[in-house]
Tab-separated table of C-alpha atoms in Angstrom:
chain	number	residue	atom	x	y	z
C	8	UNK	CA	0.000	0.000	0.000
C	9	UNK	CA	1.312	3.485	-0.831
C	10	UNK	CA	2.039	5.787	2.099
C	11	UNK	CA	0.132	9.063	1.815
C	12	UNK	CA	1.578	12.160	3.447
C	13	UNK	CA	-1.529	14.144	2.555
C	14	UNK	CA	-4.544	12.774	0.697
C	15	UNK	CA	-3.431	12.072	-2.876
C	16	UNK	CA	0.262	12.773	-2.192
C	17	UNK	CA	2.300	9.581	-1.850
C	18	UNK	CA	5.851	8.719	-0.836
C	19	UNK	CA	7.511	6.533	-3.476
C	20	UNK	CA	9.223	3.654	-1.684
C	21	UNK	CA	11.893	5.253	0.569
C	22	UNK	CA	12.731	8.055	-1.867
C	23	UNK	CA	12.910	11.810	-1.107
C	24	UNK	CA	10.122	12.760	-3.522
C	25	UNK	CA	6.360	12.466	-3.861
C	26	UNK	CA	3.962	11.093	-6.455
C	27	UNK	CA	0.560	12.513	-7.346
C	28	UNK	CA	-1.231	9.490	-8.788
C	29	UNK	CA	-4.176	11.510	-10.132
C	30	UNK	CA	-1.836	13.451	-12.430
C	31	UNK	CA	0.894	10.793	-12.843
C	32	UNK	CA	3.283	13.458	-11.557
C	33	UNK	CA	6.558	13.202	-9.641
C	34	UNK	CA	7.552	16.199	-7.523
C	35	UNK	CA	11.084	16.623	-6.186
C	36	UNK	CA	13.293	19.479	-5.059
C	37	UNK	CA	16.857	20.671	-4.605
C	38	UNK	CA	18.946	18.482	-6.894
C	39	UNK	CA	21.708	21.148	-6.960
C	40	UNK	CA	23.411	19.808	-10.067
C	41	UNK	CA	26.845	21.430	-10.403
C	42	UNK	CA	27.610	21.517	-6.688
C	43	UNK	CA	30.985	19.769	-7.044
C	44	UNK	CA	32.138	22.224	-9.722
C	45	UNK	CA	31.238	25.170	-7.522
C	46	UNK	CA	33.115	23.666	-4.573
C	47	UNK	CA	36.183	22.963	-6.756
C	48	UNK	CA	36.289	26.628	-7.817
C	49	UNK	CA	36.468	27.473	-4.101
C	50	UNK	CA	39.359	25.052	-3.573
C	51	UNK	CA	37.258	22.272	-2.046
C	52	UNK	CA	37.494	19.026	-4.002
C	53	UNK	CA	34.825	16.410	-3.380
C	54	UNK	CA	33.790	13.245	-5.263
C	55	UNK	CA	31.550	13.917	-8.235
C	56	UNK	CA	28.416	11.842	-7.757
C	57	UNK	CA	25.588	14.368	-7.387
C	58	UNK	CA	24.234	13.684	-10.880
C	59	UNK	CA	24.516	9.917	-10.495
C	60	UNK	CA	22.617	10.003	-7.207
C	61	UNK	CA	19.857	12.204	-8.629
C	62	UNK	CA	19.447	9.964	-11.673
C	63	UNK	CA	19.350	6.840	-9.489
C	64	UNK	CA	16.573	8.342	-7.332
C	65	UNK	CA	14.523	9.414	-10.346
C	66	UNK	CA	15.017	6.171	-12.267
C	67	UNK	CA	14.000	4.119	-9.239
C	68	UNK	CA	10.801	6.162	-9.010
C	69	UNK	CA	10.139	5.644	-12.744
C	70	UNK	CA	10.438	1.900	-12.198
C	71	UNK	CA	7.842	1.967	-9.417
C	72	UNK	CA	5.126	4.347	-10.645
C	73	UNK	CA	3.652	5.513	-13.954
C	74	UNK	CA	4.965	9.043	-14.646
C	75	UNK	CA	3.817	11.512	-17.311
C	76	UNK	CA	5.002	14.726	-15.637
C	77	UNK	CA	8.013	15.716	-13.520
C	78	UNK	CA	7.944	18.899	-11.449
C	79	UNK	CA	11.160	20.127	-9.838
C	80	UNK	CA	10.362	22.474	-6.969
C	81	UNK	CA	13.438	24.642	-7.386
C	82	UNK	CA	17.234	24.560	-7.307
C	83	UNK	CA	17.714	22.165	-10.182
C	84	UNK	CA	21.178	23.715	-10.577
C	85	UNK	CA	23.632	25.023	-7.999
C	86	UNK	CA	25.894	27.848	-9.211
C	87	UNK	CA	24.480	31.315	-8.532
C	88	UNK	CA	26.569	33.462	-10.844
C	89	UNK	CA	26.864	31.401	-14.038
C	90	UNK	CA	26.068	28.212	-15.869
C	91	UNK	CA	29.266	26.263	-15.308
C	92	UNK	CA	30.829	24.038	-17.958
C	93	UNK	CA	30.433	20.846	-15.930
C	94	UNK	CA	27.064	22.035	-14.661
C	95	UNK	CA	25.835	22.519	-18.250
C	96	UNK	CA	27.019	19.025	-19.256
C	97	UNK	CA	25.391	17.351	-16.266
C	98	UNK	CA	22.150	19.292	-16.596
C	99	UNK	CA	22.048	18.355	-20.292
C	100	UNK	CA	22.395	14.684	-19.403
C	101	UNK	CA	19.649	14.904	-16.797
C	102	UNK	CA	17.274	16.870	-19.033
C	103	UNK	CA	17.860	14.455	-21.919
C	104	UNK	CA	17.015	11.514	-19.665
C	105	UNK	CA	13.881	13.124	-18.272
C	106	UNK	CA	12.526	14.422	-21.566
C	107	UNK	CA	12.796	11.001	-23.193
C	108	UNK	CA	10.618	9.523	-20.438
C	109	UNK	CA	7.933	12.099	-19.640
C	110	UNK	CA	5.463	14.255	-21.548
C	111	UNK	CA	6.138	17.394	-19.535
C	112	UNK	CA	8.962	18.758	-17.392
C	113	UNK	CA	8.380	21.839	-15.236
C	114	UNK	CA	11.046	23.591	-13.175
C	115	UNK	CA	9.732	25.951	-10.508
C	116	UNK	CA	12.457	28.558	-10.265
C	117	UNK	CA	14.571	28.453	-7.112
C	118	UNK	CA	17.145	30.927	-5.854
C	119	UNK	CA	19.969	28.884	-7.478
C	120	UNK	CA	18.285	28.596	-10.891
C	121	UNK	CA	19.882	31.650	-12.486
C	122	UNK	CA	20.943	31.149	-16.131
C	123	UNK	CA	18.768	28.040	-16.427
C	124	UNK	CA	16.785	29.607	-19.330
C	125	UNK	CA	19.944	29.230	-21.468
C	126	UNK	CA	19.195	25.509	-21.622
C	127	UNK	CA	15.730	26.144	-23.067
C	128	UNK	CA	17.428	26.874	-26.396
C	129	UNK	CA	18.069	23.126	-26.680
C	130	UNK	CA	15.617	21.445	-24.313
C	131	UNK	CA	11.830	21.719	-24.236
C	132	UNK	CA	10.957	22.305	-20.593
C	133	UNK	CA	9.098	25.008	-18.695
C	134	UNK	CA	10.471	27.414	-16.093
C	135	UNK	CA	7.862	29.050	-13.854
C	136	UNK	CA	7.831	30.989	-10.590
C	137	UNK	CA	5.041	28.831	-9.163
C	138	UNK	CA	2.947	25.971	-10.487
C	139	UNK	CA	-0.635	24.983	-9.775
C	140	UNK	CA	-1.421	21.265	-10.044
C	141	UNK	CA	-5.090	20.770	-9.235
C	142	UNK	CA	-5.479	22.078	-5.681
C	143	UNK	CA	-1.727	21.996	-4.991
C	144	UNK	CA	0.500	25.070	-5.245
C	145	UNK	CA	4.146	24.198	-5.851
C	146	UNK	CA	6.839	26.774	-5.076
C	147	UNK	CA	10.509	26.692	-4.151
C	148	UNK	CA	10.105	28.470	-0.825
C	149	UNK	CA	12.717	31.221	-0.867
C	150	UNK	CA	10.181	34.023	-1.394
C	151	UNK	CA	7.398	35.418	0.725
C	152	UNK	CA	4.204	33.424	0.231
C	153	UNK	CA	2.287	36.629	-0.483
C	154	UNK	CA	4.310	37.089	-3.674
C	155	UNK	CA	2.978	33.791	-5.012
C	156	UNK	CA	-0.585	34.431	-3.868
C	157	UNK	CA	-0.531	37.791	-5.634
C	158	UNK	CA	0.446	36.002	-8.838
C	159	UNK	CA	-1.640	32.826	-8.739
C	160	UNK	CA	-4.455	33.506	-6.291
C	161	UNK	CA	-5.705	31.626	-3.260
C	162	UNK	CA	-7.716	28.746	-4.769
C	163	UNK	CA	-5.498	25.893	-3.599
C	164	UNK	CA	-5.446	23.664	-0.545
C	165	UNK	CA	-1.922	22.298	-0.246
C	166	UNK	CA	1.409	24.092	-0.550
C	167	UNK	CA	4.351	21.934	-1.667
C	168	UNK	CA	7.840	23.433	-1.432
C	169	UNK	CA	11.559	22.744	-1.151
C	170	UNK	CA	14.402	25.102	-0.164
C	171	UNK	CA	14.732	23.916	3.460
C	172	UNK	CA	16.587	20.607	2.837
C	173	UNK	CA	15.074	19.406	6.143
C	174	UNK	CA	16.761	16.752	8.247
C	175	UNK	CA	16.155	15.745	11.841
C	176	UNK	CA	18.700	14.670	14.415
C	177	UNK	CA	17.307	12.334	17.049
C	178	UNK	CA	19.031	11.878	20.386
C	179	UNK	CA	18.601	9.684	23.435
C	180	UNK	CA	20.152	9.869	26.901
C	181	UNK	CA	23.406	8.487	25.473
C	182	UNK	CA	23.761	11.024	22.669
C	183	UNK	CA	22.999	11.245	18.962
C	184	UNK	CA	21.034	8.363	17.481
C	185	UNK	CA	21.176	9.588	13.910
C	186	UNK	CA	20.449	12.318	11.409
C	187	UNK	CA	17.791	11.641	8.797
C	188	UNK	CA	16.315	13.536	5.831
C	189	UNK	CA	12.631	14.155	6.307
C	190	UNK	CA	9.466	15.621	4.914
C	191	UNK	CA	7.794	18.294	7.022
C	192	UNK	CA	3.996	18.396	7.350
C	193	UNK	CA	2.251	21.401	8.812
C	194	UNK	CA	-0.428	24.024	8.381
C	195	UNK	CA	-0.375	27.618	7.227
C	196	UNK	CA	-1.385	29.611	10.276
C	197	UNK	CA	-3.836	32.115	8.780
C	198	UNK	CA	-4.975	30.333	5.623
C	199	UNK	CA	-6.349	26.977	6.821
C	200	UNK	CA	-4.184	25.185	4.253
C	201	UNK	CA	-1.622	22.394	4.509
C	202	UNK	CA	2.077	22.677	3.744
C	203	UNK	CA	4.480	19.911	2.730
C	204	UNK	CA	8.229	20.553	2.677
C	205	UNK	CA	10.257	18.143	0.540
C	206	UNK	CA	13.706	16.848	1.487
C	207	UNK	CA	16.581	17.608	-0.869
C	208	UNK	CA	17.390	15.022	-3.537
C	209	UNK	CA	20.983	16.279	-3.875
C	210	UNK	CA	23.362	13.941	-2.048
C	211	UNK	CA	25.475	16.804	-0.703
C	212	UNK	CA	22.484	18.799	0.520
C	213	UNK	CA	22.275	16.833	3.771
C	214	UNK	CA	19.851	19.222	5.291
C	215	UNK	CA	19.018	22.103	7.539
C	216	UNK	CA	18.474	20.921	11.083
C	217	UNK	CA	14.831	20.772	12.139
C	218	UNK	CA	14.361	22.633	15.426
C	219	UNK	CA	11.672	24.426	17.416
C	220	UNK	CA	13.195	27.840	16.707
C	221	UNK	CA	11.754	29.768	13.726
C	222	UNK	CA	15.090	31.579	13.296
C	223	UNK	CA	16.829	28.378	12.145
C	224	UNK	CA	14.632	27.947	9.068
C	225	UNK	CA	15.659	29.236	5.647
C	226	UNK	CA	12.227	29.866	4.182
C	227	UNK	CA	10.137	32.910	5.089
C	228	UNK	CA	7.121	30.664	4.550
C	229	UNK	CA	8.126	28.410	7.455
C	230	UNK	CA	9.400	31.238	9.657
C	231	UNK	CA	6.386	33.494	9.212
C	232	UNK	CA	3.401	31.381	8.189
C	233	UNK	CA	3.691	28.066	10.055
C	234	UNK	CA	3.288	27.110	13.708
C	235	UNK	CA	6.667	25.409	14.190
C	236	UNK	CA	5.584	23.319	17.173
C	237	UNK	CA	2.821	21.674	15.122
C	238	UNK	CA	5.133	20.547	12.307
C	239	UNK	CA	5.251	16.753	11.944
C	240	UNK	CA	8.502	15.325	10.516
C	241	UNK	CA	8.305	12.205	8.377
C	242	UNK	CA	11.698	10.518	8.078
C	243	UNK	CA	12.503	9.058	4.660
C	244	UNK	CA	15.659	6.964	4.596
C	245	UNK	CA	16.814	3.928	2.621
C	246	UNK	CA	17.786	2.072	5.804
C	247	UNK	CA	15.106	3.297	8.214
C	248	UNK	CA	12.283	3.536	5.681
C	249	UNK	CA	9.405	5.976	6.146
C	250	UNK	CA	8.689	6.911	9.754
C	251	UNK	CA	6.188	9.544	10.869
C	252	UNK	CA	7.106	11.321	14.107
C	253	UNK	CA	4.905	13.323	16.495
C	254	UNK	CA	4.722	17.113	16.192
C	255	UNK	CA	7.941	18.915	17.069
C	256	UNK	CA	6.517	20.266	20.336
C	257	UNK	CA	6.522	16.680	21.638
C	258	UNK	CA	10.078	16.007	20.489
C	259	UNK	CA	11.718	18.720	22.575
C	260	UNK	CA	13.895	16.252	24.515
C	261	UNK	CA	14.839	14.205	21.438
C	262	UNK	CA	16.009	16.769	18.874
């Protein structure tokens, strides 16, 4: 049986993405292709496997569910100030793979997705600031929510976003048990709508620590619009599987 995070929104196996069966759509966030090149330019040399990891995650999902549409909720690429040579090659490989397997590819622009339109000269995919899929509004999460509402309106029920790269560290009386990527489920305080934060797919984007302090969150949506204590983390990990935890206010002694 599929595990639903919210009605109609399923976890695919133990993967850091979701599937909307009604629309045959995969939604993922924060692949950060080109990360290794950016680090190398700063004198930090790390193994180059970001692209391979992203493709393995996506291909595993393709093998498990029927996909017509892929939506990337921001930060497909990593470099802010250019489209790097290696970044261009790796993005071209990923786009080629995706566009041979789906009818439609949509990238919701994230704060790292500068210069991405250059690839539209060769590849047929859409770049948007927000995307409405039925009653779901998909954004990256780096902008104020009011900016998106002003553009697309308020006729949606669920907000799906990335940007946070959430991970949760669980502790016991002996110390750290482990750190795990997770989805975050919550509600928008003044809108009576649900919010789902996706974990990062990028292997090097291990995550922003989930805490009870609004100041530790990257997104203005989470800081300003969500009751942090009511957020429910859902761990997604290849070894642990999918594990829903209580709201953060009950995890005070464990995180």
